[in-house]
């Protein structure tokens, strides 16, 4: 297989990408820390395959970032390779196909073309279905509600035509809503109830916009996730960034003007003028070339 030309290492600063950040004042692109954008842009430029870990939630946070950091062939190939490996290595005793959901759902967000192999999609969907049913049967609906939400959200993106077949009921949804109000919820999955509920209960998304406790908890979890990014070595930072970005993406979906999962499986988020993610008007900084 021919290797793609590797880009030369470079530093892409948030101010160069966004253009309206004051250097001595912490602002956020939406709720995304500028220094996080710095780090993700650097990983994207120097090690694109690792950027596959966080790029999908980053694209949900703001359309402009999706344009500036598009999904490259290398990133798409990385995600496709992940789901292929997990489905192909699955056995009756170790159903690794359940872990293919994240790669597949990320591909749905990043690619306008549905390139997921139907047979593999069905195997992953069925594996996740069984995982939800097993957990519910063994531990009840209140057990791991955020993990159940993650499973359901992935199933929904993988095949929206099967929405009514996803084994999530009103009791599951109630447990997910309760989890959003708890301080001790695992930050890896705290994003998932927002994603699932925003796409299946539009009225509840309107409630979340007014729920200061949920927003506070999400922001607190984002700070915890960002602290873990900073404490991590460079090899594993992209995984920690994925957790951080998913929380920020959940906040973005709450704030969005509209959220829709189309029949073709595309997740469409509209932010409108009010959520342009230029939080304040600031003096235009000089370009990097002129510094």
mmCIF file of N, CA and C in Angstrom, residues 41-124:
data_model
loop_
_atom_site.group_PDB
_atom_site.id
_atom_site.type_symbol
_atom_site.label_atom_id
_atom_site.label_comp_id
_atom_site.label_asym_id
_atom_site.label_seq_id
_atom_site.Cartn_x
_atom_site.Cartn_y
_atom_site.Cartn_z
ATOM 1 N N UNK A 41 -5.188 21.008 16.810
ATOM 2 C CA UNK A 41 -4.665 21.397 15.503
ATOM 3 C C UNK A 41 -3.256 20.858 15.304
ATOM 4 N N UNK A 42 -2.474 20.841 16.378
ATOM 5 C CA UNK A 42 -1.112 20.319 16.291
ATOM 6 C C UNK A 42 -1.123 18.814 16.032
ATOM 7 N N UNK A 43 -1.976 18.090 16.751
ATOM 8 C CA UNK A 43 -2.080 16.644 16.530
ATOM 9 C C UNK A 43 -2.581 16.358 15.120
ATOM 10 N N UNK A 44 -3.567 17.125 14.677
ATOM 11 C CA UNK A 44 -4.126 16.966 13.328
ATOM 12 C C UNK A 44 -3.043 17.146 12.270
ATOM 13 N N UNK A 45 -2.162 18.137 12.464
ATOM 14 C CA UNK A 45 -1.121 18.424 11.478
ATOM 15 C C UNK A 45 0.000 17.395 11.502
ATOM 16 N N UNK A 46 0.345 16.918 12.695
ATOM 17 C CA UNK A 46 1.533 16.086 12.834
ATOM 18 C C UNK A 46 1.250 14.592 12.921
ATOM 19 N N UNK A 47 0.051 14.224 13.344
ATOM 20 C CA UNK A 47 -0.284 12.802 13.474
ATOM 21 C C UNK A 47 -1.774 12.611 13.215
ATOM 22 N N UNK A 48 -2.183 12.735 11.944
ATOM 23 C CA UNK A 48 -3.612 12.717 11.599
ATOM 24 C C UNK A 48 -4.370 11.491 12.095
ATOM 25 N N UNK A 49 -3.715 10.341 12.128
ATOM 26 C CA UNK A 49 -4.446 9.142 12.546
ATOM 27 C C UNK A 49 -4.922 9.261 13.990
ATOM 28 N N UNK A 50 -4.147 9.933 14.839
ATOM 29 C CA UNK A 50 -4.584 10.142 16.221
ATOM 30 C C UNK A 50 -5.732 11.144 16.295
ATOM 31 N N UNK A 51 -5.773 12.071 15.350
ATOM 32 C CA UNK A 51 -6.870 13.050 15.329
ATOM 33 C C UNK A 51 -8.213 12.369 15.119
ATOM 34 N N UNK A 52 -8.201 11.150 14.589
ATOM 35 C CA UNK A 52 -9.447 10.406 14.394
ATOM 36 C C UNK A 52 -10.176 10.184 15.717
ATOM 37 N N UNK A 53 -9.444 10.221 16.826
ATOM 38 C CA UNK A 53 -10.067 9.994 18.129
ATOM 39 C C UNK A 53 -11.031 11.103 18.522
ATOM 40 N N UNK A 54 -10.728 12.345 18.136
ATOM 41 C CA UNK A 54 -11.540 13.476 18.603
ATOM 42 C C UNK A 54 -12.209 14.279 17.495
ATOM 43 N N UNK A 55 -11.965 13.947 16.236
ATOM 44 C CA UNK A 55 -12.416 14.829 15.159
ATOM 45 C C UNK A 55 -13.937 14.882 15.015
ATOM 46 N N UNK A 56 -14.625 13.765 15.189
ATOM 47 C CA UNK A 56 -16.086 13.771 15.012
ATOM 48 C C UNK A 56 -16.781 14.697 16.009
ATOM 49 N N UNK A 57 -16.524 14.575 17.323
ATOM 50 C CA UNK A 57 -17.160 15.537 18.228
ATOM 51 C C UNK A 57 -16.708 16.968 17.978
ATOM 52 N N UNK A 58 -15.473 17.153 17.531
ATOM 53 C CA UNK A 58 -15.005 18.503 17.215
ATOM 54 C C UNK A 58 -15.827 19.102 16.081
ATOM 55 N N UNK A 59 -16.178 18.292 15.085
ATOM 56 C CA UNK A 59 -17.001 18.777 13.972
ATOM 57 C C UNK A 59 -18.403 19.166 14.440
ATOM 58 N N UNK A 60 -18.902 18.504 15.472
ATOM 59 C CA UNK A 60 -20.226 18.852 15.990
ATOM 60 C C UNK A 60 -20.204 20.167 16.759
ATOM 61 N N UNK A 61 -19.051 20.524 17.311
ATOM 62 C CA UNK A 61 -18.961 21.723 18.138
ATOM 63 C C UNK A 61 -19.152 22.983 17.317
ATOM 64 N N UNK A 62 -18.569 23.008 16.121
ATOM 65 C CA UNK A 62 -18.715 24.206 15.298
ATOM 66 C C UNK A 62 -18.435 23.899 13.839
ATOM 67 N N UNK A 63 -19.307 24.326 12.927
ATOM 68 C CA UNK A 63 -19.111 24.055 11.497
ATOM 69 C C UNK A 63 -17.810 24.640 10.954
ATOM 70 N N UNK A 64 -17.370 25.775 11.507
ATOM 71 C CA UNK A 64 -16.147 26.398 11.005
ATOM 72 C C UNK A 64 -14.922 25.536 11.291
ATOM 73 N N UNK A 65 -14.911 24.899 12.450
ATOM 74 C CA UNK A 65 -13.811 23.997 12.763
ATOM 75 C C UNK A 65 -13.842 22.772 11.856
ATOM 76 N N UNK A 66 -15.037 22.350 11.455
ATOM 77 C CA UNK A 66 -15.150 21.226 10.524
ATOM 78 C C UNK A 66 -14.528 21.566 9.180
ATOM 79 N N UNK A 67 -14.640 22.835 8.782
ATOM 80 C CA UNK A 67 -14.033 23.279 7.524
ATOM 81 C C UNK A 67 -12.521 23.378 7.665
ATOM 82 N N UNK A 68 -12.061 23.899 8.791
ATOM 83 C CA UNK A 68 -10.630 24.114 8.991
ATOM 84 C C UNK A 68 -9.874 22.811 9.242
ATOM 85 N N UNK A 69 -10.547 21.843 9.856
ATOM 86 C CA UNK A 69 -9.921 20.555 10.149
ATOM 87 C C UNK A 69 -10.794 19.438 9.574
ATOM 88 N N UNK A 70 -10.813 19.282 8.256
ATOM 89 C CA UNK A 70 -11.683 18.276 7.635
ATOM 90 C C UNK A 70 -11.169 16.854 7.849
ATOM 91 N N UNK A 71 -12.051 15.905 7.655
ATOM 92 C CA UNK A 71 -11.665 14.497 7.748
ATOM 93 C C UNK A 71 -10.872 14.117 6.509
ATOM 94 N N UNK A 72 -9.621 13.760 6.693
ATOM 95 C CA UNK A 72 -8.763 13.367 5.578
ATOM 96 C C UNK A 72 -8.967 11.889 5.257
ATOM 97 N N UNK A 73 -8.417 11.465 4.131
ATOM 98 C CA UNK A 73 -8.491 10.053 3.751
ATOM 99 C C UNK A 73 -7.857 9.187 4.831
ATOM 100 N N UNK A 74 -6.753 9.659 5.395
ATOM 101 C CA UNK A 74 -6.066 8.888 6.429
ATOM 102 C C UNK A 74 -6.943 8.699 7.664
ATOM 103 N N UNK A 75 -7.673 9.738 8.038
ATOM 104 C CA UNK A 75 -8.542 9.651 9.209
ATOM 105 C C UNK A 75 -9.719 8.716 8.940
ATOM 106 N N UNK A 76 -10.326 8.839 7.765
ATOM 107 C CA UNK A 76 -11.423 7.936 7.402
ATOM 108 C C UNK A 76 -10.931 6.493 7.377
ATOM 109 N N UNK A 77 -9.749 6.271 6.804
ATOM 110 C CA UNK A 77 -9.188 4.922 6.752
ATOM 111 C C UNK A 77 -8.940 4.362 8.151
ATOM 112 N N UNK A 78 -8.484 5.216 9.052
ATOM 113 C CA UNK A 78 -8.233 4.778 10.430
ATOM 114 C C UNK A 78 -9.530 4.293 11.081
ATOM 115 N N UNK A 79 -10.601 5.058 10.930
ATOM 116 C CA UNK A 79 -11.880 4.681 11.535
ATOM 117 C C UNK A 79 -12.459 3.429 10.883
ATOM 118 N N UNK A 80 -12.321 3.337 9.562
ATOM 119 C CA UNK A 80 -12.804 2.138 8.871
ATOM 120 C C UNK A 80 -12.024 0.910 9.317
ATOM 121 N N UNK A 81 -10.716 1.063 9.464
ATOM 122 C CA UNK A 81 -9.887 -0.051 9.920
ATOM 123 C C UNK A 81 -10.262 -0.510 11.317
ATOM 124 N N UNK A 82 -10.621 0.444 12.173
ATOM 125 C CA UNK A 82 -11.009 0.103 13.541
ATOM 126 C C UNK A 82 -12.277 -0.744 13.564
ATOM 127 N N UNK A 83 -13.300 -0.315 12.830
ATOM 128 C CA UNK A 83 -14.552 -1.082 12.910
ATOM 129 C C UNK A 83 -14.411 -2.434 12.218
ATOM 130 N N UNK A 84 -13.630 -2.488 11.132
ATOM 131 C CA UNK A 84 -13.406 -3.771 10.465
ATOM 132 C C UNK A 84 -12.720 -4.757 11.403
ATOM 133 N N UNK A 85 -11.691 -4.291 12.098
ATOM 134 C CA UNK A 85 -10.936 -5.162 12.993
ATOM 135 C C UNK A 85 -11.806 -5.666 14.141
ATOM 136 N N UNK A 86 -12.633 -4.786 14.689
ATOM 137 C CA UNK A 86 -13.440 -5.165 15.844
ATOM 138 C C UNK A 86 -14.557 -6.131 15.471
ATOM 139 N N UNK A 87 -15.133 -5.948 14.297
ATOM 140 C CA UNK A 87 -16.180 -6.876 13.863
ATOM 141 C C UNK A 87 -15.569 -8.212 13.460
ATOM 142 N N UNK A 88 -14.462 -8.170 12.733
ATOM 143 C CA UNK A 88 -13.850 -9.404 12.243
ATOM 144 C C UNK A 88 -13.255 -10.252 13.360
ATOM 145 N N UNK A 89 -12.830 -9.620 14.454
ATOM 146 C CA UNK A 89 -12.231 -10.377 15.557
ATOM 147 C C UNK A 89 -13.272 -10.851 16.569
ATOM 148 N N UNK A 90 -14.530 -10.554 16.312
ATOM 149 C CA UNK A 90 -15.589 -10.918 17.249
ATOM 150 C C UNK A 90 -15.810 -12.430 17.286
ATOM 151 N N UNK A 91 -16.025 -12.956 18.486
ATOM 152 C CA UNK A 91 -16.328 -14.374 18.681
ATOM 153 C C UNK A 91 -17.532 -14.482 19.617
ATOM 154 N N UNK A 92 -18.167 -15.656 19.682
ATOM 155 C CA UNK A 92 -19.304 -15.815 20.604
ATOM 156 C C UNK A 92 -18.940 -15.516 22.055
ATOM 157 N N UNK A 93 -17.701 -15.817 22.439
ATOM 158 C CA UNK A 93 -17.273 -15.585 23.820
ATOM 159 C C UNK A 93 -16.749 -14.174 24.055
ATOM 160 N N UNK A 94 -16.376 -13.494 22.992
ATOM 161 C CA UNK A 94 -15.822 -12.141 23.117
ATOM 162 C C UNK A 94 -16.335 -11.304 21.950
ATOM 163 N N UNK A 95 -17.509 -10.742 22.126
ATOM 164 C CA UNK A 95 -18.178 -10.034 21.029
ATOM 165 C C UNK A 95 -17.622 -8.615 20.900
ATOM 166 N N UNK A 96 -16.440 -8.516 20.302
ATOM 167 C CA UNK A 96 -15.783 -7.208 20.158
ATOM 168 C C UNK A 96 -16.517 -6.290 19.188
ATOM 169 N N UNK A 97 -17.494 -6.829 18.457
ATOM 170 C CA UNK A 97 -18.261 -5.988 17.522
ATOM 171 C C UNK A 97 -18.995 -4.872 18.253
ATOM 172 N N UNK A 98 -19.240 -5.060 19.557
ATOM 173 C CA UNK A 98 -19.925 -4.027 20.334
ATOM 174 C C UNK A 98 -19.103 -2.748 20.388
ATOM 175 N N UNK A 99 -17.778 -2.879 20.237
ATOM 176 C CA UNK A 99 -16.898 -1.710 20.301
ATOM 177 C C UNK A 99 -16.727 -1.028 18.947
ATOM 178 N N UNK A 100 -17.364 -1.576 17.911
ATOM 179 C CA UNK A 100 -17.277 -0.958 16.582
ATOM 180 C C UNK A 100 -18.203 0.243 16.458
ATOM 181 N N UNK A 101 -19.103 0.406 17.412
ATOM 182 C CA UNK A 101 -20.097 1.470 17.323
ATOM 183 C C UNK A 101 -19.508 2.862 17.297
ATOM 184 N N UNK A 102 -18.457 3.096 18.087
ATOM 185 C CA UNK A 102 -17.888 4.440 18.126
ATOM 186 C C UNK A 102 -17.289 4.813 16.786
ATOM 187 N N UNK A 103 -16.501 3.918 16.195
ATOM 188 C CA UNK A 103 -15.883 4.216 14.901
ATOM 189 C C UNK A 103 -16.943 4.436 13.832
ATOM 190 N N UNK A 104 -17.978 3.600 13.840
ATOM 191 C CA UNK A 104 -19.038 3.733 12.838
ATOM 192 C C UNK A 104 -19.806 5.039 13.011
ATOM 193 N N UNK A 105 -20.147 5.381 14.250
ATOM 194 C CA UNK A 105 -20.899 6.620 14.478
ATOM 195 C C UNK A 105 -20.054 7.842 14.143
ATOM 196 N N UNK A 106 -18.748 7.774 14.401
ATOM 197 C CA UNK A 106 -17.860 8.873 14.008
ATOM 198 C C UNK A 106 -17.814 9.023 12.492
ATOM 199 N N UNK A 107 -17.803 7.910 11.783
ATOM 200 C CA UNK A 107 -17.807 7.961 10.317
ATOM 201 C C UNK A 107 -19.077 8.613 9.792
ATOM 202 N N UNK A 108 -20.201 8.343 10.439
ATOM 203 C CA UNK A 108 -21.469 8.956 10.025
ATOM 204 C C UNK A 108 -21.376 10.473 10.129
ATOM 205 N N UNK A 109 -20.741 10.954 11.191
ATOM 206 C CA UNK A 109 -20.611 12.398 11.395
ATOM 207 C C UNK A 109 -19.612 13.013 10.420
ATOM 208 N N UNK A 110 -18.514 12.321 10.169
ATOM 209 C CA UNK A 110 -17.410 12.898 9.400
ATOM 210 C C UNK A 110 -17.561 12.761 7.898
ATOM 211 N N UNK A 111 -18.305 11.768 7.436
ATOM 212 C CA UNK A 111 -18.378 11.490 6.004
ATOM 213 C C UNK A 111 -19.798 11.669 5.481
ATOM 214 N N UNK A 112 -19.924 12.345 4.360
ATOM 215 C CA UNK A 112 -21.241 12.524 3.735
ATOM 216 C C UNK A 112 -21.657 11.280 2.963
ATOM 217 N N UNK A 113 -20.722 10.376 2.745
ATOM 218 C CA UNK A 113 -21.017 9.135 2.031
ATOM 219 C C UNK A 113 -21.112 7.989 3.029
ATOM 220 N N UNK A 114 -22.157 7.200 2.908
ATOM 221 C CA UNK A 114 -22.331 6.060 3.800
ATOM 222 C C UNK A 114 -21.502 4.892 3.278
ATOM 223 N N UNK A 115 -20.271 4.796 3.787
ATOM 224 C CA UNK A 115 -19.343 3.782 3.285
ATOM 225 C C UNK A 115 -19.261 2.556 4.185
ATOM 226 N N UNK A 116 -20.032 2.535 5.270
ATOM 227 C CA UNK A 116 -19.970 1.401 6.186
ATOM 228 C C UNK A 116 -20.560 0.171 5.508
ATOM 229 N N UNK A 117 -19.839 -0.921 5.543
ATOM 230 C CA UNK A 117 -20.287 -2.162 4.909
ATOM 231 C C UNK A 117 -21.557 -2.653 5.616
ATOM 232 N N UNK A 118 -22.662 -2.839 4.891
ATOM 233 C CA UNK A 118 -23.939 -3.196 5.526
ATOM 234 C C UNK A 118 -23.854 -4.404 6.452
ATOM 235 N N UNK A 119 -23.153 -5.446 6.033
ATOM 236 C CA UNK A 119 -23.049 -6.648 6.863
ATOM 237 C C UNK A 119 -22.374 -6.335 8.203
ATOM 238 N N UNK A 120 -21.330 -5.514 8.151
ATOM 239 C CA UNK A 120 -20.611 -5.146 9.372
ATOM 240 C C UNK A 120 -21.464 -4.232 10.244
ATOM 241 N N UNK A 121 -22.198 -3.338 9.599
ATOM 242 C CA UNK A 121 -23.091 -2.447 10.338
ATOM 243 C C UNK A 121 -24.124 -3.261 11.108
ATOM 244 N N UNK A 122 -24.703 -4.263 10.461
ATOM 245 C CA UNK A 122 -25.720 -5.093 11.107
ATOM 246 C C UNK A 122 -25.135 -5.864 12.291
ATOM 247 N N UNK A 123 -23.903 -6.372 12.117
ATOM 248 C CA UNK A 123 -23.274 -7.131 13.202
ATOM 249 C C UNK A 123 -22.996 -6.239 14.408
ATOM 250 N N UNK A 124 -22.521 -5.027 14.157
ATOM 251 C CA UNK A 124 -22.251 -4.101 15.261
ATOM 252 C C UNK A 124 -23.554 -3.704 15.949
#
